[in-house]
CSV table of C-alpha atoms in Angstrom, one decimal:
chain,number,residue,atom,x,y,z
A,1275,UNK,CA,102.5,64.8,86.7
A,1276,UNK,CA,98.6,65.0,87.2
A,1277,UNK,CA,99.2,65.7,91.2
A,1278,UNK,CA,102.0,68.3,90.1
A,1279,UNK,CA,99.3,70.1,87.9
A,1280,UNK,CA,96.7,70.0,90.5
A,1281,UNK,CA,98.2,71.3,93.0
A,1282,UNK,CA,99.3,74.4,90.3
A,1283,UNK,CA,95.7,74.9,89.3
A,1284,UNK,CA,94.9,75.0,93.2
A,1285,UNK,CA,97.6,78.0,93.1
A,1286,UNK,CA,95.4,79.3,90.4
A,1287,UNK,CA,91.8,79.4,91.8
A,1288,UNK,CA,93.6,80.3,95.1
A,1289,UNK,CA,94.7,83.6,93.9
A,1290,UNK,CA,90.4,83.8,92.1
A,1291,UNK,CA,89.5,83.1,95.5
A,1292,UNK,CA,88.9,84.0,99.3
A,1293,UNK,CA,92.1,86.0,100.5
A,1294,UNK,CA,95.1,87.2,98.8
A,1295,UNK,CA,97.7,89.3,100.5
A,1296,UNK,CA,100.3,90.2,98.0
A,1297,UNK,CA,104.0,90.4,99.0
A,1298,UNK,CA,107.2,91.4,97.7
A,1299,UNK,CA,108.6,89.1,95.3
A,1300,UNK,CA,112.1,87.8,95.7
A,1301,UNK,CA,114.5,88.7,92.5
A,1302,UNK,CA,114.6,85.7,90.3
A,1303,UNK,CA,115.9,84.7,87.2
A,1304,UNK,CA,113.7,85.2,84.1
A,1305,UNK,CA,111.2,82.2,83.3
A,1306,UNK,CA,109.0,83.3,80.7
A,1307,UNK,CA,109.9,84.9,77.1
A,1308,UNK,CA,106.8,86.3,74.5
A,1309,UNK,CA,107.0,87.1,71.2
A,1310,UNK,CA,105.2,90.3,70.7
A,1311,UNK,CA,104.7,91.6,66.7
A,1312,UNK,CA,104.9,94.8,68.1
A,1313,UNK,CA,108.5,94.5,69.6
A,1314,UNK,CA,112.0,93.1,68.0
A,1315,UNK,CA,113.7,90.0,70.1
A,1316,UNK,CA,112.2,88.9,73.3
A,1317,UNK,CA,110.9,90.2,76.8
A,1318,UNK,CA,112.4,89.3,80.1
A,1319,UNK,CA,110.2,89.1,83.3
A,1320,UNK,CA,111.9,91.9,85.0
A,1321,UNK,CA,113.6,91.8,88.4
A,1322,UNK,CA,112.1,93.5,91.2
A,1323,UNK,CA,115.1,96.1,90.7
A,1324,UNK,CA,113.8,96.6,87.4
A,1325,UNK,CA,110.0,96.9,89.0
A,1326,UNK,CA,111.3,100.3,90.8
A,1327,UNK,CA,113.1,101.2,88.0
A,1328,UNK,CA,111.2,101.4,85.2
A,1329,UNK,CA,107.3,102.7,84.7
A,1330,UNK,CA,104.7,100.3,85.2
A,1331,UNK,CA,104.0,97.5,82.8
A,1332,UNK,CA,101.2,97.1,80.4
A,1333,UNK,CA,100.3,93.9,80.1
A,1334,UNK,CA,99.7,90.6,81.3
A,1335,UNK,CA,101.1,86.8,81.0
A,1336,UNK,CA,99.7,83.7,82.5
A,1337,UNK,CA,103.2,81.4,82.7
A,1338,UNK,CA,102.0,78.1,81.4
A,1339,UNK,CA,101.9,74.8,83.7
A,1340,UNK,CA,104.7,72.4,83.7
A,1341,UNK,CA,101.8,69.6,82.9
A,1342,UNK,CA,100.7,71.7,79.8
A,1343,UNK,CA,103.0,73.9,78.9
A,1344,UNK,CA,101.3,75.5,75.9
A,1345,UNK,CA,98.6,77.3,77.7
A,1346,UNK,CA,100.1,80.6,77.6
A,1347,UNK,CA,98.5,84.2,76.7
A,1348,UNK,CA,99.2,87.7,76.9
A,1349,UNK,CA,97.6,91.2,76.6
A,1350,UNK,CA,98.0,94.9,76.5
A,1351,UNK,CA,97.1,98.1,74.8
A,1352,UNK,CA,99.0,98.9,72.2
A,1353,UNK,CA,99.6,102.3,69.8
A,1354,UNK,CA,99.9,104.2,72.8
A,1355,UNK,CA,102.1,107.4,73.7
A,1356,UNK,CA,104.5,106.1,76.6
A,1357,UNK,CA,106.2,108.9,79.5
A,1358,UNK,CA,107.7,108.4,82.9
A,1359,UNK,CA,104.3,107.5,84.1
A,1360,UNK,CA,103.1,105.1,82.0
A,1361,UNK,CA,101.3,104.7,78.7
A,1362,UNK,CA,98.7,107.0,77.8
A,1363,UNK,CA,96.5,108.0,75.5
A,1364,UNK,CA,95.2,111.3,74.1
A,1365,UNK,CA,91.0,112.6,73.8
A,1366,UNK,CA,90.8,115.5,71.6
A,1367,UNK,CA,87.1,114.9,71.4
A,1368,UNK,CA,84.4,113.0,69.7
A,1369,UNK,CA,85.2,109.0,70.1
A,1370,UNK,CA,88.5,107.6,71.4
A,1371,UNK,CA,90.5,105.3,69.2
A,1372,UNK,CA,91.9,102.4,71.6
A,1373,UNK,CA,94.3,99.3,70.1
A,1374,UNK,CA,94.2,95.8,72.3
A,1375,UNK,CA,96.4,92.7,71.3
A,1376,UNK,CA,95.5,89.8,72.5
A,1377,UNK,CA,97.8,86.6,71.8
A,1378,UNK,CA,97.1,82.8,73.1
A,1379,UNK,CA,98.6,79.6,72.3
A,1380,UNK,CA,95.1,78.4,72.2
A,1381,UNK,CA,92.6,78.3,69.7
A,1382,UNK,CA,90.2,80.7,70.6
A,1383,UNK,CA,88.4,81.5,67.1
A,1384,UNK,CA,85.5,79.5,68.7
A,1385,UNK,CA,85.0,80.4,71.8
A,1386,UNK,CA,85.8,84.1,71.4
A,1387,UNK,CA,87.5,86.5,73.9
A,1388,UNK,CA,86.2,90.0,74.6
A,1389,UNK,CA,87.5,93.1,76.6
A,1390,UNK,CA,86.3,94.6,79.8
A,1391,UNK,CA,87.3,98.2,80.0
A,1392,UNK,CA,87.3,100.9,83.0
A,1393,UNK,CA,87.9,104.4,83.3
A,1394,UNK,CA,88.3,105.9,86.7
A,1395,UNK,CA,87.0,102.8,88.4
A,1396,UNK,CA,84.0,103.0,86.3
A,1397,UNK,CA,82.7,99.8,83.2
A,1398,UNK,CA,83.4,101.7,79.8
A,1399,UNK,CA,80.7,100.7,77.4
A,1400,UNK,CA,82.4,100.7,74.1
A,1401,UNK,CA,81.7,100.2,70.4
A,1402,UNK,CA,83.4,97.8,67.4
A,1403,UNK,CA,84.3,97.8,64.0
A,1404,UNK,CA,81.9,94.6,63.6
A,1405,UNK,CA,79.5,95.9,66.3
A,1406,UNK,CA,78.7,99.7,66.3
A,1407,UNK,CA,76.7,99.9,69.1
A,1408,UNK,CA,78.1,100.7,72.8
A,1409,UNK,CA,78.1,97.6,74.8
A,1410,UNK,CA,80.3,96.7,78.4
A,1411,UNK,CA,81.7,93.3,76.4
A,1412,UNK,CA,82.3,92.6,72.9
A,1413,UNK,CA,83.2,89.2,71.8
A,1414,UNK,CA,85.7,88.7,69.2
A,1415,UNK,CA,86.8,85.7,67.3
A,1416,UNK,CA,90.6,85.9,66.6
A,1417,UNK,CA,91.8,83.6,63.4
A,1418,UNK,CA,93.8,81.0,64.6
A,1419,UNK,CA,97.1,79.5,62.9
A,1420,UNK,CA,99.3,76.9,63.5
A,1421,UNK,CA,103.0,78.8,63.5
A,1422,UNK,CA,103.4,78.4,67.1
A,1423,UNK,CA,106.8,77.5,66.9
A,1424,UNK,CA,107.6,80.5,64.9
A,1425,UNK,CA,105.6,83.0,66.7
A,1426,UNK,CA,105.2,81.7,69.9
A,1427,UNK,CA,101.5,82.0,69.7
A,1428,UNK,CA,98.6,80.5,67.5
A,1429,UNK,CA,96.0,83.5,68.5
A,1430,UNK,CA,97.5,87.0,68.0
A,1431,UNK,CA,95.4,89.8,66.6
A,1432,UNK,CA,94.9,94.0,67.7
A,1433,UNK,CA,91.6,94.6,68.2
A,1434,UNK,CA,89.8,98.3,67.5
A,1435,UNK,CA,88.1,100.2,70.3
A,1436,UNK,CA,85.8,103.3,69.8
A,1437,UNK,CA,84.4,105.0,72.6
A,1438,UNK,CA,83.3,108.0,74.5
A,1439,UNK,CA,85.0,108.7,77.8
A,1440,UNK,CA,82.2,108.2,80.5
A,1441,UNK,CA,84.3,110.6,83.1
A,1442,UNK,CA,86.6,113.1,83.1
A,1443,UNK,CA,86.8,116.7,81.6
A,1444,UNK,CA,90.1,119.0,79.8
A,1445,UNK,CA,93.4,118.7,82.2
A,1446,UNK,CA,92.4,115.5,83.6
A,1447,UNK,CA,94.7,112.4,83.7
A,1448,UNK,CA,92.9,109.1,84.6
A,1449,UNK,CA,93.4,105.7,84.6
A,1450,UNK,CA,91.9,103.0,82.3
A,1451,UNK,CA,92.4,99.7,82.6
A,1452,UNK,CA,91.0,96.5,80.5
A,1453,UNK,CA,90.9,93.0,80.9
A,1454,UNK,CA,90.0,90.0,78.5
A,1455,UNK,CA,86.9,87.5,79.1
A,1456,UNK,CA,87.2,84.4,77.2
A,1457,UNK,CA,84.7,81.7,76.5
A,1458,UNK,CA,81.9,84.0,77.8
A,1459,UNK,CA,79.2,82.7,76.0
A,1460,UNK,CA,79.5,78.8,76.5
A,1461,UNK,CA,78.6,76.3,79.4
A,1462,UNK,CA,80.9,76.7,82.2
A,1463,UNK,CA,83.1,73.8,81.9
A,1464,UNK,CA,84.5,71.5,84.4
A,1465,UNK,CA,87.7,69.5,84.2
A,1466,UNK,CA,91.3,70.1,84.9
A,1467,UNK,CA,92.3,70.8,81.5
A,1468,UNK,CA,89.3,73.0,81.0
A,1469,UNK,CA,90.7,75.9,83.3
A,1470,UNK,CA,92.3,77.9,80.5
A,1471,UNK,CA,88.9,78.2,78.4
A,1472,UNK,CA,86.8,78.7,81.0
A,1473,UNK,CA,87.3,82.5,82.0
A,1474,UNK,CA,90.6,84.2,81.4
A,1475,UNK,CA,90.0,87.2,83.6
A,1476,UNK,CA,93.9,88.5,84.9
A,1477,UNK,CA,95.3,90.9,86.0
A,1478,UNK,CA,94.6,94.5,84.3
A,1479,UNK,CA,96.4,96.2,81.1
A,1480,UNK,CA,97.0,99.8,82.3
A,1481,UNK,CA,97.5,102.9,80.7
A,1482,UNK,CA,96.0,106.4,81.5
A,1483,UNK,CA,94.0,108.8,79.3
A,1484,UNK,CA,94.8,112.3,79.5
A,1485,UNK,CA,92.1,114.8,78.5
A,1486,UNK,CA,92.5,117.6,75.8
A,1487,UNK,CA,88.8,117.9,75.9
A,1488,UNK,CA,85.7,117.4,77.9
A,1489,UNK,CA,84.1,114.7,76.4
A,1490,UNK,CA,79.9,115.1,75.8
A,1491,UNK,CA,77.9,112.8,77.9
A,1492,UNK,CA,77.2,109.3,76.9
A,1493,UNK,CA,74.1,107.6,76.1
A,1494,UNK,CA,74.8,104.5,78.7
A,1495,UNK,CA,73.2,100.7,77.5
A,1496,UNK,CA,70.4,100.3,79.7
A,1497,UNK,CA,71.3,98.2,82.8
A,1498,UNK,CA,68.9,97.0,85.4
A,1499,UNK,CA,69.6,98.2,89.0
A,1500,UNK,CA,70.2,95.1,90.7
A,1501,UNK,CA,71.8,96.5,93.5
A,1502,UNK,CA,69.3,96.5,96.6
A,1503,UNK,CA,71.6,97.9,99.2
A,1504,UNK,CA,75.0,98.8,100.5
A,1505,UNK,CA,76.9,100.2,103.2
A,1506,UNK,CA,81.1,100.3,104.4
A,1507,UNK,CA,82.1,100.8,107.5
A,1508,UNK,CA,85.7,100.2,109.1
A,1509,UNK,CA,87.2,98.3,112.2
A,1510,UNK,CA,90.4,98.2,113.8
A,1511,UNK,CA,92.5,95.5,112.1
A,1512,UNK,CA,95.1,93.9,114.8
A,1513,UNK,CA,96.7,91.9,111.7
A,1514,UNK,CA,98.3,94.9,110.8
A,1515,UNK,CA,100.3,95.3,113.8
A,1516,UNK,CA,102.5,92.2,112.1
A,1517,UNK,CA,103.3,94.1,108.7
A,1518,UNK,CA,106.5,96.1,108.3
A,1519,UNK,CA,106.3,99.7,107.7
A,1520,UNK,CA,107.5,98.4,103.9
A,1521,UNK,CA,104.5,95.9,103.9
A,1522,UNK,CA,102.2,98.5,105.0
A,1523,UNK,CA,103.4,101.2,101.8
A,1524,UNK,CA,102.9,98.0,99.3
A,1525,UNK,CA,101.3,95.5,100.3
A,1526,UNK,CA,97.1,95.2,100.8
A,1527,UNK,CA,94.9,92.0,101.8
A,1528,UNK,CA,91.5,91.1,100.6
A,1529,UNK,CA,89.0,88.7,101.0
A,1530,UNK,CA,85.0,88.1,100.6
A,1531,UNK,CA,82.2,86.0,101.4
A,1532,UNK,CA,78.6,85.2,99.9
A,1533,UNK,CA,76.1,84.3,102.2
A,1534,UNK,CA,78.4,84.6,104.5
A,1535,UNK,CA,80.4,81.3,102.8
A,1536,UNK,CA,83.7,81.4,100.8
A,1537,UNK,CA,83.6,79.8,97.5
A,1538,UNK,CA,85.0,76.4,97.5
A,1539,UNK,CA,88.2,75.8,97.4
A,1540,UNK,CA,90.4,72.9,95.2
A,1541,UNK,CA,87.7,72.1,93.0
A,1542,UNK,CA,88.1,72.2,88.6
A,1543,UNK,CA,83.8,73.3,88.9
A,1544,UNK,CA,83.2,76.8,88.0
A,1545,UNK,CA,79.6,76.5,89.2
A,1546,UNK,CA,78.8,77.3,93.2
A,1547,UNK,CA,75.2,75.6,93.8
A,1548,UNK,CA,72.8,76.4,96.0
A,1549,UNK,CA,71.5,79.8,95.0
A,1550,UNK,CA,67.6,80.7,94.1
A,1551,UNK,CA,65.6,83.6,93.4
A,1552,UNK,CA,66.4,84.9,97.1
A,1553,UNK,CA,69.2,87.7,97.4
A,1554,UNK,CA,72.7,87.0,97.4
A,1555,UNK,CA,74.8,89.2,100.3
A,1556,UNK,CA,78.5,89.7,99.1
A,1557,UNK,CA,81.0,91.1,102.5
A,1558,UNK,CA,84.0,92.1,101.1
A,1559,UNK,CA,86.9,93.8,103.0
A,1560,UNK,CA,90.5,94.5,102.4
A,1561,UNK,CA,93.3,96.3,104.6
A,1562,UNK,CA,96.5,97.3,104.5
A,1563,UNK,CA,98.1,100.3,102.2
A,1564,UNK,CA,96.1,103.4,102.5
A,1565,UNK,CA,97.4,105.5,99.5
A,1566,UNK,CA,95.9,103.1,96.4
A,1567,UNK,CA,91.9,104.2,96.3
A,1568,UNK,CA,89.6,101.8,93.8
A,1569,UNK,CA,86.2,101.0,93.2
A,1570,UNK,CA,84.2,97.7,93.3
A,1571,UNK,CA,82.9,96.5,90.5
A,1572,UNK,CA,80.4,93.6,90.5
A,1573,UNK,CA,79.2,92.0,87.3
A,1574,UNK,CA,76.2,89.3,86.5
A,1575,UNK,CA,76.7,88.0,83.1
A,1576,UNK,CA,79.3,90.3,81.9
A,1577,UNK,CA,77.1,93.8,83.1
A,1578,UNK,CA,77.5,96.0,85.7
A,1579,UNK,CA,75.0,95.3,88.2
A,1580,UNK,CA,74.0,98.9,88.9
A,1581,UNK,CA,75.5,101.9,86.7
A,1582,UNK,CA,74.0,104.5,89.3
A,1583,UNK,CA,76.2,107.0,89.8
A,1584,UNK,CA,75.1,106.6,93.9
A,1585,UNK,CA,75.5,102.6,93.6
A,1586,UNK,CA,79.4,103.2,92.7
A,1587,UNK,CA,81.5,101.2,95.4
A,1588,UNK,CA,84.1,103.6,96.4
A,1589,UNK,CA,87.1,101.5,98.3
A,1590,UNK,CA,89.1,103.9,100.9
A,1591,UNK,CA,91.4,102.0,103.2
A,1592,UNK,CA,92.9,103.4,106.2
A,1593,UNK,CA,95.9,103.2,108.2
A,1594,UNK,CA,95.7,100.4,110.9
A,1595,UNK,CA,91.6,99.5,109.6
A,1596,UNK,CA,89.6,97.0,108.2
A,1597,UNK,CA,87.3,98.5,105.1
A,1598,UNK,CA,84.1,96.4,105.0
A,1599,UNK,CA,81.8,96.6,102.2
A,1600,UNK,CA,78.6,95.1,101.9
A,1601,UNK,CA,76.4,94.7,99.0
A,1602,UNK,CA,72.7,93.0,98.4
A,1603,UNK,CA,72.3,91.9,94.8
A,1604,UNK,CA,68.9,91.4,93.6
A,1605,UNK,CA,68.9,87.5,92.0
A,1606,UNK,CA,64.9,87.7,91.3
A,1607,UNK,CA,66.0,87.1,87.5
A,1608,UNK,CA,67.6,83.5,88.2
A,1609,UNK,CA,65.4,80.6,88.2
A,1610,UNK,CA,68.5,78.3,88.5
A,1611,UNK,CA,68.1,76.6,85.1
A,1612,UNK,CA,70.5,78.2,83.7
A,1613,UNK,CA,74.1,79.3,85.1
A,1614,UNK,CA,74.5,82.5,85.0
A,1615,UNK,CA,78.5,84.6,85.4
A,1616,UNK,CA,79.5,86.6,88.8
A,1617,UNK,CA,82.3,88.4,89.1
A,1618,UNK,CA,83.9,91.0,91.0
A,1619,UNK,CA,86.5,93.1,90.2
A,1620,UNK,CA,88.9,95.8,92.4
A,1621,UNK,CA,89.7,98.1,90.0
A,1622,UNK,CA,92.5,101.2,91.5
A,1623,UNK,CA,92.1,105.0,90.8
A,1624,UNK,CA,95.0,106.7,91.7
A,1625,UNK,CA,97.5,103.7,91.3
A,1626,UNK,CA,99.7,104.7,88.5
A,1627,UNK,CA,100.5,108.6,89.2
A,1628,UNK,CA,100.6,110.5,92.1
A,1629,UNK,CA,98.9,114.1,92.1
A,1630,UNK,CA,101.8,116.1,91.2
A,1631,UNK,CA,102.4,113.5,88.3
A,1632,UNK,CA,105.1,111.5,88.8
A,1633,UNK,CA,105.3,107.4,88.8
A,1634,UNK,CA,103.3,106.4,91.6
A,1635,UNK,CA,103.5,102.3,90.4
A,1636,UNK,CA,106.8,102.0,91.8
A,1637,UNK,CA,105.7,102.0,95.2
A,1638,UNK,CA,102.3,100.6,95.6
A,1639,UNK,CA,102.7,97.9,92.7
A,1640,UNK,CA,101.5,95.1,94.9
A,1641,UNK,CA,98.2,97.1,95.2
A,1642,UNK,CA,96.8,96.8,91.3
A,1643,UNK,CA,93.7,96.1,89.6
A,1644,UNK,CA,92.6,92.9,90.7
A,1645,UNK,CA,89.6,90.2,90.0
A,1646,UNK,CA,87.8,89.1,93.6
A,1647,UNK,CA,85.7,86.2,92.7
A,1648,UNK,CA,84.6,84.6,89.5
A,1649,UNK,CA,81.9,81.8,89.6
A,1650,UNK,CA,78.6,80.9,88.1
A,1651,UNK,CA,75.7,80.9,90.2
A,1652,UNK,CA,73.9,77.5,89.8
A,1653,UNK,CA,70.2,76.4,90.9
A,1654,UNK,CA,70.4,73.4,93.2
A,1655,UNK,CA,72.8,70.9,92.3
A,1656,UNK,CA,71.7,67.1,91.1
């Protein structure tokens, strides 16, 4: 059973890790059912007819392990006004009202869990009920209960998001996305049980917000510029001449290296040693479909490293090329004492509509909002 969950958890930090290429699913029966207090009776995972079918979900599921079958969560924005698109909400003006349930079968009223939210491939600082000031994370502390029999989960609560839209102006349509950090503010833990505490970053909730108004500017948190240079340029890529003209419409590949190393594979630590004061070089490059546009988004400890307007990572991929990106990160602030959160994130900007506004999901859906890397930097290791 323990080599069964291993080599599940390898799965895991496979699809975290140095190259995912994303294709299309074969049609399978159902496997996992939520309970969702917002819905009557039970969701089915849909079939990949029902994928073309219907407009693009709105939330995530990790399906639990045979070897622990209880780790199971789920997320999405909620309250929302649904069309063919997707779900959407209104800005009249003044602060936006945003709803997030997040439901676990773990307890996490200790360690916390906290939304990440982007608009237009940009970090949306955003404010609480319990914490009125505009922040990029928020940690709440969901009560926990024990009717997980009943209810199918022992965390479930809708958190309240204010903000003010950092982009966009009256007629505009763009999409917002948001993803769940858990456990931000504890050691990184190792151990094989320890995966689903660690760092829940998934796969995005999606929705779009459609603009009645311009909104004023923002007052942004005040982020340090650790970005010390970047550049993208494109090479031909002969792996493409193996994809299908299907794969080439859906499908997109990705991969990166720090220091020009991949993170370690098949390994429970979260930590990658060996880093110091010197700067860290990410190369990142992907290929494949060249509708989907995104930006990259690279965090150290939960914040942007740069909110420049002329540091923003702007992802275009074209037909039959490599994109390469290249980014140096300033790390004079890390002494190695302490381990500090990295994380990159691929976040898509014209996934979910087309520009005459119909359903775009439906044929790029293997191309979504996706986490790159997540790891904590460590000094030199004992």
């Amino acid at each position: 059973m323990k080599r069964l969950f291993i080599m599940l958890l390898a799965l895991a930090l496979l699809l975290t890790g140095c190259s995912l290429r994303f294709t299309l699913p074969e049609e399978t029966e159902a496997t996992v059912t939520v309970a969702n207090p917002f819905t009557q009776g039970t969701t089915a995972a849909p079939t990949v007819s029902d994928i073309f079918t219907q407009p693009p979900a709105t939330d995530s599921t990790t399906e639990p392990s045979e070897s622990n079958s209880h780790h199971s969560w789920h997320f999405q924005f909620v309250k929302t006004i649904k069309d063919d698109v997707s779900a959407y909400y209104e800005y009249t003006g003044g602060e936006l009202h945003a709803y997030f349930i997040f439901e676990g079968t773990d307890d996490y009223s200790v360690c916390g869990v906290g939304p990440l939210l982007y608009l237009d491939g940009i970090p949306q600082p955003y404010k609480t009920d319990e914490e009125p000031w505009y922040s990029y994370l928020h940690v709440f502390y969901p009560l926990y209960h024990s009717k997980v029999a009943e209810t199918g989960y022992a965390t479930s609560q809708v958190f309240d998001l204010y903000f003010t839209p950092v982009t966009g102006q009256t007629g505009d349509a763009l999409e917002f996305y948001c993803t769940p950090v858990s456990n931000p503010y504890m050691d990184p833990r190792e151990g094989e049980f320890d995966y689903y505490l660690v760092q829940h970053l998934a796969r995005d909730s999606s929705a779009r917000i459609i603009f009645q108004a311009t909104p004023p500017e923002l007052e942004l948190p005040e982020v340090p510029d650790q970005i010390l240079s970047h550049s993208v340029t494109y090479a031909d890529e002969p792996e493409l001449q193996k994809w299908t003209p299907e794969q080439l419409q859906i499908q997109h590949a990705y991969g990166y290296t720090i220091n020009g190393k991949e993170r370690p594979e098949h390994t429970y630590s979260w930590v990658w040693h060996g880093f110091d004061q010197e700067p860290v070089t990410l190369d990142f490059y992907i290929y494949g479909n060249s509708y989907v546009k995104y930006t990259l988004v690279c965090y150290k400890d939960y914040e942007p490293i740069s909110i420049d307007p002329e540091d923003i990572l702007y992802v275009e991929v074209k037909d039959g090329q490599r994109t390469n990106i290249q980014v140096q990160i300033d790390m004079s602030d890390f002494d190695g004492s302490t381990p500090i959160c990295f994380m990159t994130v691929l976040v898509p900007l014209n996934m979910q509509a087309y520009e005459d506004g119909t359903s775009a999901f439906s044929d790029h859906y293997a191309c979504r909002f996706e986490k790159v890397n997540f790891f904590y930097f460590g000094g030199e290791e004992e």
